[in-house]
Amino acid sequence: MEEARSPRRARRRAWRPWALLGGMVVLSGGGGVLAASSISALEARNAQLEQEANESEARVAELQALRVSMERRLRVLEQQQQGATSLPGDLRKARELGTQMVRRETARLNLTAKLKEELTRGDAWLDAIGTEALRLELSERLLFEPGQSNLTPRGTEVLARAGAVLAAVEGHTVEVAAHTDELPVPAEAETEGTSWELSTARAATVVRALHEGPARLAQERLSATGHASFRPVVPSDSPVNRLRNRRVTLMLRPLPEAVPAPATPPSPPAAAPALQASKKTAQR
């Protein structure tokens, strides 16, 4: 029995070297596969890094071009600013004119809303005088009885509405001018003097109403003028036209610029005592 086991041991010993050799071959093959996959991964990573480097270089070039463009734009803006600051008075004046136009346009829209009924019926007229002023005209029958200078209740109410809008326009005056027509006043009518006196009295009445009424316009912003019949807007050849000419005009204008007072020339300085003494010595 011992002899039967000996041949089997001998055969196992004979196969052992070959098994070891096969294992080594298998291991070496697996290592090659792993090595090949590692090399492929490294090559892929290297390609990715090269691509990222190229993209970074392109981005850097783009940023440099953007920086150059921004520097150029900044220089242009600085030059423009230097040119603008060389004319501060003109720029300030242009800005103020624009502000005044906006204020008058706002007043025009507000007056259109406040006096919608009167404008529609033809008892009021509203228009802009170029870019310099805003003109509101109110018919005589809207404010006064014929030949009278006292406001009617309706006239007082209309001026309250219009005055509230005009008072809100900063930096502007309100010039009030009253007009009549050329027809002589009938002797039996109770009038207040001549057409000159009537128109002047009506202008003063409107100014007083704007100052003392709800609007509370400052006196320095108001002026009153009577023109009698000498500034008609249409020929006075019909009752309708004569009614159109009998009106009160409220002109909204910017405040005139203040004129600086002339500078007082300085008085010559008194001579110093030492200088006076030297002059006396020279005379001797």
mmCIF file of C-alpha atoms in Angstrom:
data_model
loop_
_atom_site.group_PDB
_atom_site.id
_atom_site.type_symbol
_atom_site.label_atom_id
_atom_site.label_comp_id
_atom_site.label_asym_id
_atom_site.label_seq_id
_atom_site.Cartn_x
_atom_site.Cartn_y
_atom_site.Cartn_z
ATOM 1 C CA MET A 1 0.000 0.000 0.000
ATOM 2 C CA GLU A 2 2.883 2.225 0.717
ATOM 3 C CA GLU A 3 4.249 1.340 -2.637
ATOM 4 C CA ALA A 4 0.977 2.456 -4.385
ATOM 5 C CA ARG A 5 1.138 5.938 -2.809
ATOM 6 C CA SER A 6 4.694 6.510 -3.945
ATOM 7 C CA PRO A 7 3.884 6.661 -7.702
ATOM 8 C CA ARG A 8 1.050 9.218 -7.040
ATOM 9 C CA ARG A 9 3.376 11.442 -5.021
ATOM 10 C CA ALA A 10 5.913 11.222 -7.746
ATOM 11 C CA ARG A 11 3.374 12.298 -10.329
ATOM 12 C CA ARG A 12 2.249 15.292 -8.183
ATOM 13 C CA ARG A 13 5.812 16.362 -7.731
ATOM 14 C CA ALA A 14 6.362 16.079 -11.466
ATOM 15 C CA TRP A 15 3.345 18.347 -12.216
ATOM 16 C CA ARG A 16 4.173 20.954 -9.570
ATOM 17 C CA PRO A 17 6.832 22.840 -11.591
ATOM 18 C CA TRP A 18 4.545 23.018 -14.560
ATOM 19 C CA ALA A 19 1.705 24.415 -12.432
ATOM 20 C CA LEU A 20 3.990 27.061 -11.028
ATOM 21 C CA LEU A 21 5.114 27.974 -14.502
ATOM 22 C CA GLY A 22 1.501 28.274 -15.682
ATOM 23 C CA GLY A 23 0.635 30.520 -12.764
ATOM 24 C CA MET A 24 3.548 32.753 -13.563
ATOM 25 C CA VAL A 25 2.456 33.004 -17.154
ATOM 26 C CA VAL A 26 -1.086 33.895 -16.126
ATOM 27 C CA LEU A 27 0.203 36.517 -13.703
ATOM 28 C CA SER A 28 2.488 38.065 -16.265
ATOM 29 C CA GLY A 29 -0.383 38.241 -18.774
ATOM 30 C CA GLY A 30 -2.657 39.978 -16.275
ATOM 31 C CA GLY A 31 0.059 42.471 -15.422
ATOM 32 C CA GLY A 32 0.459 43.291 -19.093
ATOM 33 C CA VAL A 33 -3.218 43.977 -19.437
ATOM 34 C CA LEU A 34 -3.137 46.228 -16.376
ATOM 35 C CA ALA A 35 -0.079 48.027 -17.653
ATOM 36 C CA ALA A 36 -1.698 48.580 -21.032
ATOM 37 C CA SER A 37 -4.852 50.022 -19.475
ATOM 38 C CA SER A 38 -2.774 52.335 -17.259
ATOM 39 C CA ILE A 39 -0.860 53.630 -20.253
ATOM 40 C CA SER A 40 -4.112 54.325 -22.101
ATOM 41 C CA ALA A 41 -5.487 56.214 -19.114
ATOM 42 C CA LEU A 42 -2.337 58.303 -18.851
ATOM 43 C CA GLU A 43 -2.451 59.132 -22.541
ATOM 44 C CA ALA A 44 -6.105 60.191 -22.262
ATOM 45 C CA ARG A 45 -5.346 62.351 -19.242
ATOM 46 C CA ASN A 46 -2.398 63.925 -21.039
ATOM 47 C CA ALA A 47 -4.623 64.777 -24.003
ATOM 48 C CA GLN A 48 -7.206 66.300 -21.676
ATOM 49 C CA LEU A 49 -4.572 68.453 -19.963
ATOM 50 C CA GLU A 50 -3.274 69.651 -23.297
ATOM 51 C CA GLN A 51 -6.807 70.611 -24.353
ATOM 52 C CA GLU A 52 -7.389 72.473 -21.091
ATOM 53 C CA ALA A 53 -4.078 74.274 -21.525
ATOM 54 C CA ASN A 54 -5.043 75.363 -25.034
ATOM 55 C CA GLU A 55 -8.423 76.576 -23.781
ATOM 56 C CA SER A 56 -6.752 78.470 -20.950
ATOM 57 C CA GLU A 57 -4.397 80.167 -23.388
ATOM 58 C CA ALA A 58 -7.342 81.178 -25.569
ATOM 59 C CA ARG A 59 -9.198 82.545 -22.531
ATOM 60 C CA VAL A 60 -6.122 84.498 -21.439
ATOM 61 C CA ALA A 61 -5.849 86.016 -24.911
ATOM 62 C CA GLU A 62 -9.539 86.912 -24.834
ATOM 63 C CA LEU A 63 -9.191 88.565 -21.430
ATOM 64 C CA GLN A 64 -6.182 90.539 -22.601
ATOM 65 C CA ALA A 65 -8.094 91.805 -25.630
ATOM 66 C CA LEU A 66 -11.015 92.763 -23.381
ATOM 67 C CA ARG A 67 -8.691 94.621 -21.024
ATOM 68 C CA VAL A 68 -7.139 96.561 -23.906
ATOM 69 C CA SER A 69 -10.617 97.463 -25.171
ATOM 70 C CA MET A 70 -11.719 98.629 -21.722
ATOM 71 C CA GLU A 71 -8.580 100.739 -21.296
ATOM 72 C CA ARG A 72 -9.206 102.364 -24.668
ATOM 73 C CA ARG A 73 -12.836 103.081 -23.739
ATOM 74 C CA LEU A 74 -11.731 104.528 -20.399
ATOM 75 C CA ARG A 75 -9.341 106.912 -22.134
ATOM 76 C CA VAL A 76 -12.135 108.071 -24.443
ATOM 77 C CA LEU A 77 -14.448 108.677 -21.468
ATOM 78 C CA GLU A 78 -11.744 110.623 -19.659
ATOM 79 C CA GLN A 79 -11.224 112.816 -22.711
ATOM 80 C CA GLN A 80 -14.952 113.411 -22.993
ATOM 81 C CA GLN A 81 -15.151 114.285 -19.309
ATOM 82 C CA GLN A 82 -12.267 116.724 -19.632
ATOM 83 C CA GLY A 83 -14.012 118.373 -22.580
ATOM 84 C CA ALA A 84 -17.291 118.567 -20.648
ATOM 85 C CA THR A 85 -15.754 120.071 -17.539
ATOM 86 C CA SER A 86 -14.210 122.833 -19.637
ATOM 87 C CA LEU A 87 -17.736 124.245 -20.212
ATOM 88 C CA PRO A 88 -19.504 123.901 -16.859
ATOM 89 C CA GLY A 89 -21.639 127.007 -17.347
ATOM 90 C CA ASP A 90 -23.028 125.913 -20.709
ATOM 91 C CA LEU A 91 -23.782 122.420 -19.451
ATOM 92 C CA ARG A 92 -25.527 123.763 -16.363
ATOM 93 C CA LYS A 93 -27.549 126.185 -18.468
ATOM 94 C CA ALA A 94 -28.592 123.459 -20.921
ATOM 95 C CA ARG A 95 -29.626 121.203 -18.055
ATOM 96 C CA GLU A 96 -31.660 123.992 -16.469
ATOM 97 C CA LEU A 97 -33.426 124.766 -19.758
ATOM 98 C CA GLY A 98 -34.375 121.122 -20.099
ATOM 99 C CA THR A 99 -35.742 121.078 -16.566
ATOM 100 C CA GLN A 100 -37.799 124.210 -17.213
ATOM 101 C CA MET A 101 -39.318 122.711 -20.370
ATOM 102 C CA VAL A 102 -40.313 119.584 -18.459
ATOM 103 C CA ARG A 103 -41.972 121.715 -15.758
ATOM 104 C CA ARG A 104 -43.962 123.708 -18.304
ATOM 105 C CA GLU A 105 -45.043 120.594 -20.173
ATOM 106 C CA THR A 106 -46.222 119.091 -16.894
ATOM 107 C CA ALA A 107 -48.153 122.298 -16.170
ATOM 108 C CA ARG A 108 -49.736 122.171 -19.624
ATOM 109 C CA LEU A 109 -50.985 118.636 -19.047
ATOM 110 C CA ASN A 110 -52.313 119.545 -15.598
ATOM 111 C CA LEU A 111 -54.087 122.656 -16.888
ATOM 112 C CA THR A 112 -55.637 120.610 -19.695
ATOM 113 C CA ALA A 113 -57.099 118.282 -17.079
ATOM 114 C CA LYS A 114 -58.152 121.044 -14.652
ATOM 115 C CA LEU A 115 -59.795 123.228 -17.322
ATOM 116 C CA LYS A 116 -61.149 120.514 -19.579
ATOM 117 C CA GLU A 117 -64.691 121.905 -19.606
ATOM 118 C CA GLU A 118 -63.610 125.504 -20.314
ATOM 119 C CA LEU A 119 -61.196 124.433 -23.058
ATOM 120 C CA THR A 120 -63.830 122.294 -24.730
ATOM 121 C CA ARG A 121 -66.451 125.048 -24.635
ATOM 122 C CA GLY A 122 -64.073 127.683 -26.081
ATOM 123 C CA ASP A 123 -63.814 129.843 -22.971
ATOM 124 C CA ALA A 124 -60.118 129.042 -22.463
ATOM 125 C CA TRP A 125 -57.131 128.552 -24.753
ATOM 126 C CA LEU A 126 -53.824 126.909 -23.926
ATOM 127 C CA ASP A 127 -50.678 126.748 -26.017
ATOM 128 C CA ALA A 128 -46.884 126.718 -25.742
ATOM 129 C CA ILE A 129 -44.854 129.663 -27.026
ATOM 130 C CA GLY A 130 -41.981 127.775 -28.591
ATOM 131 C CA THR A 131 -39.653 126.444 -25.915
ATOM 132 C CA GLU A 132 -39.802 129.642 -23.845
ATOM 133 C CA ALA A 133 -43.236 129.999 -22.261
ATOM 134 C CA LEU A 134 -46.703 128.571 -21.703
ATOM 135 C CA ARG A 135 -49.755 130.751 -22.415
ATOM 136 C CA LEU A 136 -53.204 130.368 -20.869
ATOM 137 C CA GLU A 137 -55.998 132.673 -22.053
ATOM 138 C CA LEU A 138 -59.328 133.018 -20.275
ATOM 139 C CA SER A 139 -62.370 134.652 -21.831
ATOM 140 C CA GLU A 140 -63.883 137.789 -20.330
ATOM 141 C CA ARG A 141 -67.234 136.058 -19.833
ATOM 142 C CA LEU A 142 -65.458 133.403 -17.778
ATOM 143 C CA LEU A 143 -64.140 135.955 -15.254
ATOM 144 C CA PHE A 144 -66.021 139.281 -15.345
ATOM 145 C CA GLU A 145 -69.328 140.933 -16.014
ATOM 146 C CA PRO A 146 -69.243 143.340 -18.984
ATOM 147 C CA GLY A 147 -67.462 146.585 -18.081
ATOM 148 C CA GLN A 148 -66.598 145.353 -14.571
ATOM 149 C CA SER A 149 -63.305 144.425 -12.897
ATOM 150 C CA ASN A 150 -64.659 142.357 -10.012
ATOM 151 C CA LEU A 151 -64.405 138.606 -10.447
ATOM 152 C CA THR A 152 -67.575 136.576 -10.733
ATOM 153 C CA PRO A 153 -67.927 133.550 -8.428
ATOM 154 C CA ARG A 154 -67.200 131.325 -11.376
ATOM 155 C CA GLY A 155 -64.132 133.401 -12.241
ATOM 156 C CA THR A 156 -62.817 133.026 -8.710
ATOM 157 C CA GLU A 157 -63.267 129.252 -8.882
ATOM 158 C CA VAL A 158 -61.550 128.982 -12.294
ATOM 159 C CA LEU A 159 -58.552 131.021 -11.130
ATOM 160 C CA ALA A 160 -58.267 128.827 -8.044
ATOM 161 C CA ARG A 161 -57.963 125.758 -10.250
ATOM 162 C CA ALA A 162 -55.516 127.345 -12.676
ATOM 163 C CA GLY A 163 -53.510 129.042 -9.932
ATOM 164 C CA ALA A 164 -52.904 125.767 -8.104
ATOM 165 C CA VAL A 165 -51.178 124.407 -11.207
ATOM 166 C CA LEU A 166 -49.185 127.564 -11.922
ATOM 167 C CA ALA A 167 -48.012 127.922 -8.327
ATOM 168 C CA ALA A 168 -46.465 124.447 -8.455
ATOM 169 C CA VAL A 169 -44.136 125.361 -11.346
ATOM 170 C CA GLU A 170 -40.867 126.287 -9.683
ATOM 171 C CA GLY A 171 -38.561 128.900 -11.159
ATOM 172 C CA HIS A 172 -41.281 130.622 -13.229
ATOM 173 C CA THR A 173 -43.171 133.909 -13.167
ATOM 174 C CA VAL A 174 -46.817 134.477 -14.130
ATOM 175 C CA GLU A 175 -47.389 137.564 -16.263
ATOM 176 C CA VAL A 176 -51.055 138.652 -16.227
ATOM 177 C CA ALA A 177 -52.277 140.816 -19.112
ATOM 178 C CA ALA A 178 -55.897 141.955 -19.607
ATOM 179 C CA HIS A 179 -57.378 142.941 -22.995
ATOM 180 C CA THR A 180 -60.602 144.659 -24.087
ATOM 181 C CA ASP A 181 -62.004 145.485 -27.542
ATOM 182 C CA GLU A 182 -62.088 148.763 -29.440
ATOM 183 C CA LEU A 183 -65.844 149.442 -29.204
ATOM 184 C CA PRO A 184 -66.744 152.451 -27.021
ATOM 185 C CA VAL A 185 -68.550 151.641 -23.822
ATOM 186 C CA PRO A 186 -72.211 152.765 -23.867
ATOM 187 C CA ALA A 187 -72.846 155.818 -21.730
ATOM 188 C CA GLU A 188 -75.592 154.095 -19.776
ATOM 189 C CA ALA A 189 -73.352 151.160 -18.824
ATOM 190 C CA GLU A 190 -71.775 151.201 -15.375
ATOM 191 C CA THR A 191 -68.110 150.926 -16.305
ATOM 192 C CA GLU A 192 -64.884 151.561 -14.453
ATOM 193 C CA GLY A 193 -63.235 154.308 -16.500
ATOM 194 C CA THR A 194 -61.672 153.931 -19.930
ATOM 195 C CA SER A 195 -60.606 150.695 -21.634
ATOM 196 C CA TRP A 196 -57.080 151.292 -20.378
ATOM 197 C CA GLU A 197 -58.269 151.632 -16.815
ATOM 198 C CA LEU A 198 -60.619 148.661 -17.146
ATOM 199 C CA SER A 199 -57.975 146.326 -18.543
ATOM 200 C CA THR A 200 -55.416 147.425 -15.958
ATOM 201 C CA ALA A 201 -57.916 146.977 -13.118
ATOM 202 C CA ARG A 202 -58.827 143.499 -14.355
ATOM 203 C CA ALA A 203 -55.170 142.444 -14.536
ATOM 204 C CA ALA A 204 -54.621 143.679 -10.975
ATOM 205 C CA THR A 205 -57.731 141.806 -9.816
ATOM 206 C CA VAL A 206 -56.460 138.538 -11.285
ATOM 207 C CA VAL A 207 -53.028 139.049 -9.708
ATOM 208 C CA ARG A 208 -54.667 139.668 -6.325
ATOM 209 C CA ALA A 209 -56.769 136.528 -6.685
ATOM 210 C CA LEU A 210 -53.692 134.405 -7.509
ATOM 211 C CA HIS A 211 -51.782 135.806 -4.551
ATOM 212 C CA GLU A 212 -54.553 135.894 -1.942
ATOM 213 C CA GLY A 213 -56.494 132.847 -3.085
ATOM 214 C CA PRO A 214 -55.764 129.172 -2.432
ATOM 215 C CA ALA A 215 -52.811 129.178 -4.856
ATOM 216 C CA ARG A 216 -50.867 131.705 -2.718
ATOM 217 C CA LEU A 217 -48.536 132.670 -5.529
ATOM 218 C CA ALA A 218 -45.674 134.822 -4.271
ATOM 219 C CA GLN A 219 -45.925 138.489 -5.196
ATOM 220 C CA GLU A 220 -42.460 138.532 -6.749
ATOM 221 C CA ARG A 221 -43.623 135.931 -9.261
ATOM 222 C CA LEU A 222 -46.575 138.048 -10.449
ATOM 223 C CA SER A 223 -47.000 141.066 -12.705
ATOM 224 C CA ALA A 224 -50.065 142.894 -14.069
ATOM 225 C CA THR A 225 -50.478 144.774 -17.353
ATOM 226 C CA GLY A 226 -53.471 146.308 -19.131
ATOM 227 C CA HIS A 227 -53.376 146.498 -22.950
ATOM 228 C CA ALA A 228 -56.876 147.871 -23.638
ATOM 229 C CA SER A 229 -57.784 146.970 -27.259
ATOM 230 C CA PHE A 230 -54.354 147.337 -28.841
ATOM 231 C CA ARG A 231 -53.262 143.692 -28.937
ATOM 232 C CA PRO A 232 -56.105 141.705 -30.532
ATOM 233 C CA VAL A 233 -55.581 138.092 -31.536
ATOM 234 C CA VAL A 234 -58.178 138.232 -34.350
ATOM 235 C CA PRO A 235 -59.684 141.143 -36.322
ATOM 236 C CA SER A 236 -62.484 142.757 -34.330
ATOM 237 C CA ASP A 237 -64.958 142.619 -37.220
ATOM 238 C CA SER A 238 -67.671 140.465 -35.624
ATOM 239 C CA PRO A 239 -69.242 139.888 -32.221
ATOM 240 C CA VAL A 240 -67.546 136.466 -32.030
ATOM 241 C CA ASN A 241 -64.109 137.942 -32.755
ATOM 242 C CA ARG A 242 -64.596 140.803 -30.325
ATOM 243 C CA LEU A 243 -65.521 138.306 -27.645
ATOM 244 C CA ARG A 244 -62.339 136.402 -28.462
ATOM 245 C CA ASN A 245 -60.254 139.537 -28.029
ATOM 246 C CA ARG A 246 -61.746 140.343 -24.617
ATOM 247 C CA ARG A 247 -59.569 138.061 -22.563
ATOM 248 C CA VAL A 248 -57.023 137.713 -19.764
ATOM 249 C CA THR A 249 -53.672 136.122 -20.591
ATOM 250 C CA LEU A 250 -51.537 134.284 -18.038
ATOM 251 C CA MET A 251 -48.032 133.771 -19.383
ATOM 252 C CA LEU A 252 -45.785 131.291 -17.592
ATOM 253 C CA ARG A 253 -42.123 132.216 -18.131
ATOM 254 C CA PRO A 254 -38.819 131.244 -16.482
ATOM 255 C CA LEU A 255 -37.511 133.625 -13.868
ATOM 256 C CA PRO A 256 -34.977 136.049 -15.361
ATOM 257 C CA GLU A 257 -31.407 135.356 -14.437
ATOM 258 C CA ALA A 258 -30.112 137.561 -11.677
ATOM 259 C CA VAL A 259 -27.774 140.258 -12.949
ATOM 260 C CA PRO A 260 -24.700 140.480 -10.711
ATOM 261 C CA ALA A 261 -24.107 143.882 -9.190
ATOM 262 C CA PRO A 262 -21.056 145.705 -10.549
ATOM 263 C CA ALA A 263 -18.036 145.236 -8.394
ATOM 264 C CA THR A 264 -17.016 148.296 -6.408
ATOM 265 C CA PRO A 265 -13.457 149.266 -7.343
ATOM 266 C CA PRO A 266 -11.198 149.085 -4.309
ATOM 267 C CA SER A 267 -10.040 152.397 -2.900
ATOM 268 C CA PRO A 268 -6.317 153.106 -3.301
ATOM 269 C CA PRO A 269 -4.365 152.062 -0.222
ATOM 270 C CA ALA A 270 -3.052 154.775 2.058
ATOM 271 C CA ALA A 271 0.638 155.488 1.749
ATOM 272 C CA ALA A 272 2.763 153.918 4.416
ATOM 273 C CA PRO A 273 4.336 156.287 7.000
ATOM 274 C CA ALA A 274 7.852 155.320 5.981
ATOM 275 C CA LEU A 275 7.075 156.087 2.345
ATOM 276 C CA GLN A 276 5.587 159.486 3.285
ATOM 277 C CA ALA A 277 8.684 160.296 5.334
ATOM 278 C CA SER A 278 10.952 159.417 2.456
ATOM 279 C CA LYS A 279 8.969 161.712 0.154
ATOM 280 C CA LYS A 280 9.376 164.617 2.620
ATOM 281 C CA THR A 281 13.077 163.997 2.812
ATOM 282 C CA ALA A 282 13.371 164.014 -0.962
ATOM 283 C CA GLN A 283 11.505 167.339 -1.152
ATOM 284 C CA ARG A 284 13.940 168.938 1.283
#
